[in-house]
Coordinates of C-alpha atoms in Angstrom, one line a residue:
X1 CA 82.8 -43.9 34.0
X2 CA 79.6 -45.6 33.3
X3 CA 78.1 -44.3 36.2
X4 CA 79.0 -40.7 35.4
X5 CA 77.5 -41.0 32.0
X6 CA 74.5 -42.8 33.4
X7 CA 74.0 -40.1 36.2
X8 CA 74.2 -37.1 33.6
X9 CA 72.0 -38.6 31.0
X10 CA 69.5 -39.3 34.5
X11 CA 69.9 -35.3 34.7
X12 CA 69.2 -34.8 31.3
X13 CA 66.0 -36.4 31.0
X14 CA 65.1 -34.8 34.1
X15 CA 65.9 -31.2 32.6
X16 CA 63.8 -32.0 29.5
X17 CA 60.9 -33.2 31.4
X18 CA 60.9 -29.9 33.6
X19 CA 61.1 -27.7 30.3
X20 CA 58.4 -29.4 28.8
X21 CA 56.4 -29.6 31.7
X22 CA 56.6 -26.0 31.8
X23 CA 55.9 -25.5 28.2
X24 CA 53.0 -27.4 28.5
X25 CA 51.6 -25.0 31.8
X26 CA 52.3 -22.0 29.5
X27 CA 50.5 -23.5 26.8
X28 CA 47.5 -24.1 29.0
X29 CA 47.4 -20.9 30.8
X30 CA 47.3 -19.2 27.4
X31 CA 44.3 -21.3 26.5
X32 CA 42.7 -20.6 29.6
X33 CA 42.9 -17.1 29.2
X34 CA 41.9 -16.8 25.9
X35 CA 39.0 -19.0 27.3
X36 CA 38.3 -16.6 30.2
X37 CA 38.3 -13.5 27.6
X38 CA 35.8 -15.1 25.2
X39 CA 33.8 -16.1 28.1
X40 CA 33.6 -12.5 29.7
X41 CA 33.1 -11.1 26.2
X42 CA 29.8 -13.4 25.7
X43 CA 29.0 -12.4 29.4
X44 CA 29.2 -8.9 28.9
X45 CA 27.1 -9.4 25.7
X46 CA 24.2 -11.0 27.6
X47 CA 24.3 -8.0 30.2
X48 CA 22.3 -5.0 29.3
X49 CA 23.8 -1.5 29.3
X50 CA 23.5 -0.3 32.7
X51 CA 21.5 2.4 31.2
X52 CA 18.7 0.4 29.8
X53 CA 17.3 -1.6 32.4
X54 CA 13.5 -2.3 33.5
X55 CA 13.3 0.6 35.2
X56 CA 14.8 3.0 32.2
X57 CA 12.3 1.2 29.8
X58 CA 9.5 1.7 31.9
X59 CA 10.1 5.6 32.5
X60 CA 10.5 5.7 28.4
X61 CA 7.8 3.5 26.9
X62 CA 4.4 3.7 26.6
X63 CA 3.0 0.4 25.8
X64 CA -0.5 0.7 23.1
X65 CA -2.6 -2.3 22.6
X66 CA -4.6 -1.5 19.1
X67 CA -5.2 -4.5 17.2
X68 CA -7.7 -6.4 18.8
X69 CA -11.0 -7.9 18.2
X70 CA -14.2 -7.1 20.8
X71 CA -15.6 -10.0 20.3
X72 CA -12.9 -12.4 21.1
X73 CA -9.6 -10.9 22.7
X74 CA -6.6 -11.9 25.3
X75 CA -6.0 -8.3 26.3
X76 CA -6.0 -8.9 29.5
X77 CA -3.8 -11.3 30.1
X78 CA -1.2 -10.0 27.4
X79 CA -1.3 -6.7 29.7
X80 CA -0.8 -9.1 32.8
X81 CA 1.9 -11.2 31.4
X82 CA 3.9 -7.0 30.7
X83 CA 3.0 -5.8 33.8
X84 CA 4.8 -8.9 35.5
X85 CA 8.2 -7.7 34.0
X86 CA 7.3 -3.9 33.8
X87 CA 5.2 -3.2 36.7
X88 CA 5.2 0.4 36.4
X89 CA 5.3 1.0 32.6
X90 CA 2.1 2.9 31.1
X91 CA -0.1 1.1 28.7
X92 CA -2.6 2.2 26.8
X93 CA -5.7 -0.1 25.5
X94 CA -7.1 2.3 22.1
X95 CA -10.2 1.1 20.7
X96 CA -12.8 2.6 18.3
X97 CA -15.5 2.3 20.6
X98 CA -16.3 1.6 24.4
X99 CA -15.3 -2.8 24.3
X100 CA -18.6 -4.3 24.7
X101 CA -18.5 -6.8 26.2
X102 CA -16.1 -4.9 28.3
X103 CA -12.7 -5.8 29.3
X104 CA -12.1 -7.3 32.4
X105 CA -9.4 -4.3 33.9
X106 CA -10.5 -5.1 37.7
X107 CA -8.5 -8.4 37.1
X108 CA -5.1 -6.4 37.4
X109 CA -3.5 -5.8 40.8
X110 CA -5.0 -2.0 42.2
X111 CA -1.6 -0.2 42.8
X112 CA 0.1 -0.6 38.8
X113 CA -3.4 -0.7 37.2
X114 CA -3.4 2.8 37.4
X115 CA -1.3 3.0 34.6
X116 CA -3.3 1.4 32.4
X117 CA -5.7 3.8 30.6
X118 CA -8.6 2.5 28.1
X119 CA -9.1 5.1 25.4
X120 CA -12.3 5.0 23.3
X121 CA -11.9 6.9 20.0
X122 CA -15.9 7.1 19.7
X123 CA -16.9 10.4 19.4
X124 CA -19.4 12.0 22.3
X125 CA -21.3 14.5 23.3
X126 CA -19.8 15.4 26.5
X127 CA -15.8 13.9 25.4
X128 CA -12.6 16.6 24.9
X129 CA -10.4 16.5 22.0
X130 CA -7.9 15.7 24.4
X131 CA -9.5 12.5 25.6
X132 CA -10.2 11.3 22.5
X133 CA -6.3 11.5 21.2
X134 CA -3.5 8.3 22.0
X135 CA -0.9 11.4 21.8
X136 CA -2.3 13.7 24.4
X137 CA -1.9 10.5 26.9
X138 CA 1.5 9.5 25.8
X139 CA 4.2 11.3 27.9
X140 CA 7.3 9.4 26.8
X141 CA 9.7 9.0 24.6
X142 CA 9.0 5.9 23.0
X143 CA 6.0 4.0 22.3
X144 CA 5.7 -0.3 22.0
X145 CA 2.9 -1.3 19.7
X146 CA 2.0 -4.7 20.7
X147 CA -0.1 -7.1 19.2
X148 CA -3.1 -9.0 21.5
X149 CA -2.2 -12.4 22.7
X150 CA 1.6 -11.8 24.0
X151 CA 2.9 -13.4 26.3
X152 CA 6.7 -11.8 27.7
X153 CA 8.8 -13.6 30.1
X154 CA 11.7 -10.9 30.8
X155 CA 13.1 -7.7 29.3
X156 CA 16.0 -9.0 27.2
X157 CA 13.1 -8.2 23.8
X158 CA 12.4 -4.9 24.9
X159 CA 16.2 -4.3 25.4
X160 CA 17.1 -5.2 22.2
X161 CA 14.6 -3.1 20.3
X162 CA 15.8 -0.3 22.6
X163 CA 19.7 -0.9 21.5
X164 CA 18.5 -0.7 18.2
X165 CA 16.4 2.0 18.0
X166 CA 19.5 3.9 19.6
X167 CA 21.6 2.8 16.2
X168 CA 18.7 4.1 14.3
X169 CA 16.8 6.8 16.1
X170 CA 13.9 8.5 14.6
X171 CA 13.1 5.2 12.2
X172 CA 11.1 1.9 13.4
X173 CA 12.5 -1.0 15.1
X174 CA 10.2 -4.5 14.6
X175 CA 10.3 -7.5 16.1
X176 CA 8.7 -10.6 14.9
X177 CA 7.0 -13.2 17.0
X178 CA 9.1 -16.4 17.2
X179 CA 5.8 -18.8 15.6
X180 CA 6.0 -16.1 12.5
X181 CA 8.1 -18.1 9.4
X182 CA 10.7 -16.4 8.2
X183 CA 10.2 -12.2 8.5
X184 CA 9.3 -10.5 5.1
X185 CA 10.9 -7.1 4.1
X186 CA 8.6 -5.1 1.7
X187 CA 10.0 -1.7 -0.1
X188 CA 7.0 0.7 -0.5
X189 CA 7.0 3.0 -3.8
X190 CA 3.8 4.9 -3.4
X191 CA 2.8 7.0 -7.0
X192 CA -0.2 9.2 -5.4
X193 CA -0.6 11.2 -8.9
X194 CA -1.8 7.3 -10.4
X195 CA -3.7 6.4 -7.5
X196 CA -1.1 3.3 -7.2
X197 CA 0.6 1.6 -4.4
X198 CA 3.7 -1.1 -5.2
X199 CA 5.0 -3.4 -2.6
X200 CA 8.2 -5.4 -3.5
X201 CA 9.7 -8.3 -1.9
X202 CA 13.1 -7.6 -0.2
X203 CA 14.0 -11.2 1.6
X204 CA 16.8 -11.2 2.7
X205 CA 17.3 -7.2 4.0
X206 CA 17.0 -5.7 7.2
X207 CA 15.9 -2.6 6.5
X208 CA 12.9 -1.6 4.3
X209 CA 9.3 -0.2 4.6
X210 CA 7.2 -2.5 5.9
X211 CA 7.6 -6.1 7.8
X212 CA 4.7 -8.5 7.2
X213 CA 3.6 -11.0 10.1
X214 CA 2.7 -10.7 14.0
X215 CA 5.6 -8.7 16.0
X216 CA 6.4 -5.7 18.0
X217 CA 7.2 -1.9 16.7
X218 CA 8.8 0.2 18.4
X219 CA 8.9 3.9 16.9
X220 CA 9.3 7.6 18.9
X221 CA 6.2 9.2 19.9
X222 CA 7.7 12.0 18.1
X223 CA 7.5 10.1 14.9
X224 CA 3.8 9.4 15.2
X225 CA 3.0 13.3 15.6
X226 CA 4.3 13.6 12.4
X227 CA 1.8 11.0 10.9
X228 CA -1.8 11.7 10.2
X229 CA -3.4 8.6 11.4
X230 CA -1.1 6.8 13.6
X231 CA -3.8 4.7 15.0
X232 CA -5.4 3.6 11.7
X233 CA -6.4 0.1 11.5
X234 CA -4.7 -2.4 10.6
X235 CA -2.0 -2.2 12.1
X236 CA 1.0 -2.4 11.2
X237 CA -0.1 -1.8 7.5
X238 CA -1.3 1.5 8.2
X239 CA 1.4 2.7 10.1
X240 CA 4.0 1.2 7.8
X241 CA 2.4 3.7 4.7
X242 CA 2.5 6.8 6.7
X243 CA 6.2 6.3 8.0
X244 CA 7.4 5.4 4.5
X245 CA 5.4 8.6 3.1
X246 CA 7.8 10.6 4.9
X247 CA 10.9 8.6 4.5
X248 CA 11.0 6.4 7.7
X249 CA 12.6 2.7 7.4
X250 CA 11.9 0.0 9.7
X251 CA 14.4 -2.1 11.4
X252 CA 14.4 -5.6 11.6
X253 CA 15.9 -7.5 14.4
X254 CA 17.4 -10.4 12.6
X255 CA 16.0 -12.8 15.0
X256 CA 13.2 -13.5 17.0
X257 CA 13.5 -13.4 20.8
X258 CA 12.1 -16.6 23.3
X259 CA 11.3 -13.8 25.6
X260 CA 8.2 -12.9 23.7
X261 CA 5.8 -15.7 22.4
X262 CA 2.4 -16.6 22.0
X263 CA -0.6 -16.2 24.3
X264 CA -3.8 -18.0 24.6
X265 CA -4.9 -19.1 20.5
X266 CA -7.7 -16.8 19.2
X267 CA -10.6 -17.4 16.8
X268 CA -10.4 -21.3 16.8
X269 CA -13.7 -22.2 15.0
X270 CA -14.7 -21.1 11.5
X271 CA -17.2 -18.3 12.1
X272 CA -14.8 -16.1 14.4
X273 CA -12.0 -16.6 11.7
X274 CA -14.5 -15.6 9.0
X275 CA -15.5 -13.0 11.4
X276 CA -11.6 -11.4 12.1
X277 CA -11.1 -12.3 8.1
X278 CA -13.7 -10.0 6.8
X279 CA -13.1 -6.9 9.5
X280 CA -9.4 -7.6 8.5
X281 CA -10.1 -6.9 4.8
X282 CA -12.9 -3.7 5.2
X283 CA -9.9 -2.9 7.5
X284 CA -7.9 -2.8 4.1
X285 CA -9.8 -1.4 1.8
X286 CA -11.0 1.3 4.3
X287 CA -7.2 2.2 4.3
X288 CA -6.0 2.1 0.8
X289 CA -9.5 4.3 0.4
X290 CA -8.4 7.0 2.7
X291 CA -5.4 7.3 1.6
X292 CA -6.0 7.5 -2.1
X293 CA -5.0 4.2 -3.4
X294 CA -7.1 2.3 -6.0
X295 CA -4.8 -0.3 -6.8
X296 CA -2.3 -2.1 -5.3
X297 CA 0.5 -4.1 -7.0
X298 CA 2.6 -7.0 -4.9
X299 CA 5.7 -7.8 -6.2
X300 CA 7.4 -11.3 -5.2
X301 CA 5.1 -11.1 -2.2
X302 CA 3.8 -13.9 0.0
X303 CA 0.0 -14.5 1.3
X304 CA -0.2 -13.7 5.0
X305 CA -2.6 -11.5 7.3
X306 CA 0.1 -8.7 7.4
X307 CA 0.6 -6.2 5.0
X308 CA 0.2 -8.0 1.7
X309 CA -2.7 -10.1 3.2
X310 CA -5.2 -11.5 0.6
X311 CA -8.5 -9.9 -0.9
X312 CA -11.6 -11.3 0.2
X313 CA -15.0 -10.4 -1.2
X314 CA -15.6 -7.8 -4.7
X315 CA -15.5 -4.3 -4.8
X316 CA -15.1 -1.2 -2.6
X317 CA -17.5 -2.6 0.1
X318 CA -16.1 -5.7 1.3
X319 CA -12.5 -5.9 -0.3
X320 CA -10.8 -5.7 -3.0
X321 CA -11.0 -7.2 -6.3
X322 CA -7.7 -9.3 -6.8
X323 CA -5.9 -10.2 -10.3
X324 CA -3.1 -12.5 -10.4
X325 CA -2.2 -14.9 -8.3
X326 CA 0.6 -15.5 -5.7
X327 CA 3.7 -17.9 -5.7
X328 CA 5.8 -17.4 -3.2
X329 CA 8.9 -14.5 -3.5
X330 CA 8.5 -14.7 -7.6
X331 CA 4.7 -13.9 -8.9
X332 CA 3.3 -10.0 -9.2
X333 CA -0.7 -9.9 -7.5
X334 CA -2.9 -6.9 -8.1
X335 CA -5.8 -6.0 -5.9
X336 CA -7.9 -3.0 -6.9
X337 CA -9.8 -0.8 -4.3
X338 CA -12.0 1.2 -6.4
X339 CA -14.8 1.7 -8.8
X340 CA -16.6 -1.7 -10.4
X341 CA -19.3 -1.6 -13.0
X342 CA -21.6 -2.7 -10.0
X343 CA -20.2 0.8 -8.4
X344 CA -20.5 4.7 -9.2
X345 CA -17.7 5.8 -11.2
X346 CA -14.6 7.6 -8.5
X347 CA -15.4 10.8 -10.1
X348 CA -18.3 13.3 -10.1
X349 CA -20.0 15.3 -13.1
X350 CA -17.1 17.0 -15.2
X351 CA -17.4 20.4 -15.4
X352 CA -15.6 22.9 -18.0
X353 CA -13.9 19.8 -19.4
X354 CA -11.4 19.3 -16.3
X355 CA -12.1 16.3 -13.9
X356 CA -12.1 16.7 -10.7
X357 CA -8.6 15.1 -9.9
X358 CA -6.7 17.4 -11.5
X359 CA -7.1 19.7 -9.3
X360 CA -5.6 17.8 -6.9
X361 CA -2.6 17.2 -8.9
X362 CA -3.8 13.6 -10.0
X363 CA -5.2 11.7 -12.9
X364 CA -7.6 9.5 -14.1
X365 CA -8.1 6.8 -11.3
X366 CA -6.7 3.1 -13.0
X367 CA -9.7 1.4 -12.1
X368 CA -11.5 4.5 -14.2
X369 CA -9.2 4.0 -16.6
X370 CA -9.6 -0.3 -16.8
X371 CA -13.6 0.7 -17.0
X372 CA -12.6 2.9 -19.9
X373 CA -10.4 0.2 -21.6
X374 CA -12.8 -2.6 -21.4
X375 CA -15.4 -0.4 -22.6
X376 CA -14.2 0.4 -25.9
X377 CA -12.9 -2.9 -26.8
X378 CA -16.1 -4.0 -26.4
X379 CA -17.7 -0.7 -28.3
X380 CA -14.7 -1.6 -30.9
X381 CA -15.9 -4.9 -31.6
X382 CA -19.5 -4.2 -32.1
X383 CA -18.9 -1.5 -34.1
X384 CA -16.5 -3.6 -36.4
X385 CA -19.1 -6.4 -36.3
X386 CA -21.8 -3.8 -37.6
X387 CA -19.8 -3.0 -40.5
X388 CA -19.7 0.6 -39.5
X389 CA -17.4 3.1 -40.9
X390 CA -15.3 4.7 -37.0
X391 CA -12.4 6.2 -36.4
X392 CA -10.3 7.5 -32.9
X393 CA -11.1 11.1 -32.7
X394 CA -10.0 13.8 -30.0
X395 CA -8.0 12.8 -26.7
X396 CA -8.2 9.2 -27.4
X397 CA -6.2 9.1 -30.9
X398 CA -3.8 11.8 -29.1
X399 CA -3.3 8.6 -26.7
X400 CA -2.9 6.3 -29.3
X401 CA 0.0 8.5 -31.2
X402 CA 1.7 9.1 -27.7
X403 CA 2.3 5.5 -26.1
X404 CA -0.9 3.0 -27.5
X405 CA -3.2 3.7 -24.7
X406 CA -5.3 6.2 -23.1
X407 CA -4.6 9.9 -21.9
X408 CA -3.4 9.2 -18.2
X409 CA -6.1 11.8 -17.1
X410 CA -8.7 11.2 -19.8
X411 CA -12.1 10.3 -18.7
X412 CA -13.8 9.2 -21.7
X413 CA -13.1 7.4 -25.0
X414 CA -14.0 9.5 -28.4
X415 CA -15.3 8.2 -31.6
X416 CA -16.2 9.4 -35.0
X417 CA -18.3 7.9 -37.3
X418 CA -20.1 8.0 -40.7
X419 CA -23.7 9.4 -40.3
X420 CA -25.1 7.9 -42.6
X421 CA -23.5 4.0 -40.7
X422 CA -26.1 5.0 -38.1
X423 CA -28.8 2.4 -39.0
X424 CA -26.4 -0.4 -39.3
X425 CA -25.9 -0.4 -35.6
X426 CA -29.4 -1.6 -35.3
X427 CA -31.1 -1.3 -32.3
X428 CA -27.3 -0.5 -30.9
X429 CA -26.7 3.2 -31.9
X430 CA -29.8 5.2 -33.2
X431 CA -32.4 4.1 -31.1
X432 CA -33.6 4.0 -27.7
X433 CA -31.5 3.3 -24.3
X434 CA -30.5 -0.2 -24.9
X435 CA -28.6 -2.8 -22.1
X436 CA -27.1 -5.4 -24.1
X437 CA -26.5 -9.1 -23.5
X438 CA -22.9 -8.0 -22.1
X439 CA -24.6 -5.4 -20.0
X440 CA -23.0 -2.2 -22.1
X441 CA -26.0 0.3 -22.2
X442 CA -26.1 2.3 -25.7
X443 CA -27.9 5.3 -25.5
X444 CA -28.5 9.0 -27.1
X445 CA -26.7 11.5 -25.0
X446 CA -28.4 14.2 -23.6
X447 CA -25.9 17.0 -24.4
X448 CA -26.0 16.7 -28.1
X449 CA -26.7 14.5 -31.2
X450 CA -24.1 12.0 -30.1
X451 CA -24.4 8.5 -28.8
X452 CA -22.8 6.7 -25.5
X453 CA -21.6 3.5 -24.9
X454 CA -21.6 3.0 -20.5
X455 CA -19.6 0.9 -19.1
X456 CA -22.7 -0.6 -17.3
X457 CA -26.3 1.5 -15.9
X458 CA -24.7 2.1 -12.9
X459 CA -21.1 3.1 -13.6
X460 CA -21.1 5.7 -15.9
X461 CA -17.9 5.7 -17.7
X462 CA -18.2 6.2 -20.9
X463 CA -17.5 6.2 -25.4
X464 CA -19.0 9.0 -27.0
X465 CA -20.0 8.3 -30.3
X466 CA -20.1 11.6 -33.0
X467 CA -22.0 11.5 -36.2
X468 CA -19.9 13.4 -38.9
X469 CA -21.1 13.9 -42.6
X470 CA -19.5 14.7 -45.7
X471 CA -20.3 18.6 -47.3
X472 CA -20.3 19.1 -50.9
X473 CA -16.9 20.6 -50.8
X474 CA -15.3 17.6 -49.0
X475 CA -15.2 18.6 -45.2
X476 CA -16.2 16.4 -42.4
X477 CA -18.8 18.1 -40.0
X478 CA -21.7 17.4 -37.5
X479 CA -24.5 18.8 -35.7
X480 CA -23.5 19.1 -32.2
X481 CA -20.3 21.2 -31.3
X482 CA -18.6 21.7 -28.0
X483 CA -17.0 25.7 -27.6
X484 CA -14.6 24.4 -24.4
X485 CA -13.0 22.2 -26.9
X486 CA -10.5 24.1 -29.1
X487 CA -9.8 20.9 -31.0
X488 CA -13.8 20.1 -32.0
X489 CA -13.7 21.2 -35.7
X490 CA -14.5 19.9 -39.0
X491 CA -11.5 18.4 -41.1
X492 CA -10.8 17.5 -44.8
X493 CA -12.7 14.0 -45.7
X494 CA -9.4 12.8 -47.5
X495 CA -8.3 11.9 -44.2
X496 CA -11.0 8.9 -43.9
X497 CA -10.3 8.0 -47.5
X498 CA -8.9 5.5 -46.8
X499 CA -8.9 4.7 -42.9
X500 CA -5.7 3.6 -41.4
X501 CA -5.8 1.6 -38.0
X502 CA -3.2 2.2 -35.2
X503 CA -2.6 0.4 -31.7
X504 CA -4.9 1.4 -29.1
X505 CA -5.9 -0.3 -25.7
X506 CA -4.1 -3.6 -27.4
X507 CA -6.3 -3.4 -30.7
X508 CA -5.7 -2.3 -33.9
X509 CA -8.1 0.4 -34.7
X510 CA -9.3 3.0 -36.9
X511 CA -7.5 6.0 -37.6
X512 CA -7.4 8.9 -40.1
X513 CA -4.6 8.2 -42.7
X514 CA -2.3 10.5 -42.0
X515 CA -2.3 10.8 -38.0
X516 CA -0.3 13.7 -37.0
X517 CA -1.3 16.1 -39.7
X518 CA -4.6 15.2 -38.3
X519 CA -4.0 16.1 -34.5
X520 CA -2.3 19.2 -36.0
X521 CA -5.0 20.5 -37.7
X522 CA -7.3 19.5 -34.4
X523 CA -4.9 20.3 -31.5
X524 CA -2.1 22.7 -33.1
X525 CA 1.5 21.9 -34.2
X526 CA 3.6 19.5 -31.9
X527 CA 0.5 18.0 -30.3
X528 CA 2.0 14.7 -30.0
X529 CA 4.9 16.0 -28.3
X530 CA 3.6 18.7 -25.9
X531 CA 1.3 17.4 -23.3
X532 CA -1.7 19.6 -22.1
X533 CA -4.8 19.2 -20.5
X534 CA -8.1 18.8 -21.8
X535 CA -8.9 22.5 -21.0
X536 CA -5.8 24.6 -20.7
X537 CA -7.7 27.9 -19.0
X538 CA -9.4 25.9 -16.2
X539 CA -5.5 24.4 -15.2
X540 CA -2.5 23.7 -17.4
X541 CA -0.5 21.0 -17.7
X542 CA 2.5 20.4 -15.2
X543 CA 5.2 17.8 -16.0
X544 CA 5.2 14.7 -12.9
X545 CA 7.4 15.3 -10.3

């Protein structure tokens, strides 16, 4: 009996052992195939579409090497280092003028060299439009811009840009180096009728308007026959305004690629990064310039040689001037690419009372405007110090009603004040040309019996000063009357008895007592409200857009 009990519990154990055994094969063979499926998954990840391999990217890319320097460069081994992995894509090596010294080409192998063409944009003699223009060479789809010094090892960068470019098509697809920090995002908000360009910090998005640092772009060759400069240096900046102009975003792959990486370091000693540092900057300034942009604000933006890179020098000629400093994703710098009082004024003579920019839909350029500001403070202040009875007369007290500040498209400050204050301006208003010790010159015009306060002798911006005296019956007049301005007429002296003062420019200044009867009786009824221009029969006023 013990033996039968000890056999079957022998049998028992036995059973159990075989079921778990079994259990225990199931359990693996699920793991492994759940292994083998996340495996094949990852492998099938690192394989390219069949349809985008080195031979698909070389029959739809044209590769364009723009931003280089002549006088220090790695061109030729960055087009070495693609041709390796792309033996039979076409590149194209744009330059403003014939490279002197001149690139080294004969150093690439005879047969795929021929696909290397060196464009000069110089204009000659004997030279076709044709020759002359990247897009009458480019025959594909797709063009790669790509910085100088590269250096790429296989086609798993280009691949990528390609599989996003076919999630996004017709935008921008960038790449940044992997030595480049972090990528920056920038939104672009251009306002074209102010003259004023805003970039704004967007850190942690994907898709924006611009991408700061060193990378690659990829964008359709269709795209860049939309723009008008595609070829405008510096690149990227430049290409980045034109594609946001018309509503393109750029892509940016989230992270950067050890397929692509640096090439041989360029402008190691001082003088050659001075050198690249200033060409960089009149680089700049010769773009915002073109394209009608006097000031450019940078918000939450960091210091770097791409797209919010800093200004370097004063004024139009060598950069621009720079307000503001920046801290890193939270300060707001302002770099201005116009006019200075060392400078002509952006404008030329007015004629029938109507700048010149309103014609083109636009208004008083804010540098102009700045010019403007600080000129009547300092007009203010002297005037004020001189004991001088003044008050805000025409356009400029029309400002002052409406929001504090200037006319957006005014281009001069106006001023009345007591004849008879004349002499106690001393050698200031009355007399002669004058330069003071703040370099404001104070002179009589030449149009009339009025007096100017310039910005400086060689920007012209302006206050006008007018003379008005009292009449026996109580009326303000003067000598010197302008027919073009409806709004030049004499007025009741009870409106200077007493002055009032109102905010203007951040002062407090002088004003008639009564403000909008005032304008009224000068400008008609609702003047405040209803916005015109300075001469109504030469163009009429138009609400922004």
């Amino acid at each position: 009996m013990r033996i039968r009990i000890a056999k079957l519990s022998s049998i028992v154990i036995v059973l159990l052992n075989l079921l778990a055994l079994i259990y225990i094969w199931k359990l693996l063979s699920i793991i492994g195939e759940d292994r083998n499926h996340t495996l094949s998954k990852n492998a099938l990840k690192r394989i390219p579409p069949p349809n985008i391999d080195i031979h698909y990217l070389s029959k739809t890319i044209t590769v364009v090497v723009r931003n280089f320097e002549l006088f220090e460069n790695d061109v030729v081994a960055t087009i070495k280092s693609i041709l390796v992995v792309f033996p039979y894509i076409h590149i194209l090596i744009i330059s403003d003028t014939s490279p002197y010294p001149p690139l080294n080409l004969d150093q690439l192998n005879a047969t795929i060299s021929q696909n290397v063409k060196l464009i000069s944009l110089e204009l000659r003699i004997t030279g076709s439009t044709e020759e002359r223009n990247p897009l009458w060479h480019i025959k594909t789809k797709y063009v790669l811009f790509i910085p100088d010094s590269l250096r790429i090892h296989n086609e798993v960068s280009l691949q990528s840009m390609m599989l996003e470019m076919k999630k996004w098509p017709h935008n921008v697809v960038a790449l940044p180096f992997p030595s480049t920090r972090k990528p920056h995002c920038f939104s672009i908000n251009m306002n074209s009728r102010e003259w004023t360009l805003h970039y704004e910090s967007k850190p942690n998005s994907l898709e924006c308007d611009a991408v700061e640092g060193k990378q690659l772009l990829l964008v359709e060759a269709e795209t860049l026959r939309r723009l008008p400069n595609p070829f405008m240096l510096p690149l990227p900046d430049s290409l980045y305004l034109q594609t946001a102009a018309i509503g393109i975003k750029a892509h940016l792959l989230p992270h950067p690629m050890p397929s692509v990486n640096e090439g041989r370091p360029l402008f190691q000693d001082s003088h050659m990064q001075w050198k690249a540092s200033e060409l960089q900057q009149t680089r700049r300034s010769n773009m915002f310039r073109v394209f009608g942009f006097k000031k450019v604000v940078t918000v939450g933006g960091v210091e770097s040689k791409g797209v919010v890179s800093s200004a370097r020098g004063k004024g139009v000629a060598g950069g621009g001037r720079k307000s503001g400093q920046f801290s890193p994703l939270t300060s707001t710098s302002v770099e201005w690419f116009g006019c200075t009082r060392s400078t002509r004024r952006c404008f030329p003579t007015v004629v029938n009372d109507t700048p010149s920019y309103l014609y083109e839909s636009r208004w008083t350029p804010p540098c102009c405007l700045e010019g403007l500001r600080a000129t009547a403070r300092h007009a203010f202040a002297a005037l004020r110090k001189s004991g001088a009875r003044f008050w805000l007369e025409g356009g400029s007290l029309l400002g002052a009603a409406r929001t504090g500040d200037l006319l957006p498209w005014d281009h001069d400050v106006d001023v009345g004040m007591y004849e008879e204050d004349i002499a106690r301006g001393g050698g200031a208003v009355g007399g002669d040309s004058v330069t003071d010790d703040r370099g404001f010159v104070w002179e009589r015009a030449t149009e009339g019996d009025f007096f100017r306060v310039h910005w400086s002798g060689t920007n012209r911006l302006h206050l006008d000063i007018f003379p008005f005296r009292p009449t026996a019956n109580g009326t303000m007049t003067k000598d010197t009357w302008f027919p073009t301005h409806p709004q030049d007429r004499e007025f009741p002296e009870h409106f200077l008895r007493p002055l009032s003062t109102v905010d203007f420019i951040g002062r407090r200044v002088p004003a008639p007592n009564n403000i909008r009867d005032f304008l009224e009786l000068k400008f008609g009824k609702g003047a405040i409200e209803k916005p015109e221009y300075p001469n109504p029969k030469s163009l009429k006023w138009k609400p922004p857009q």
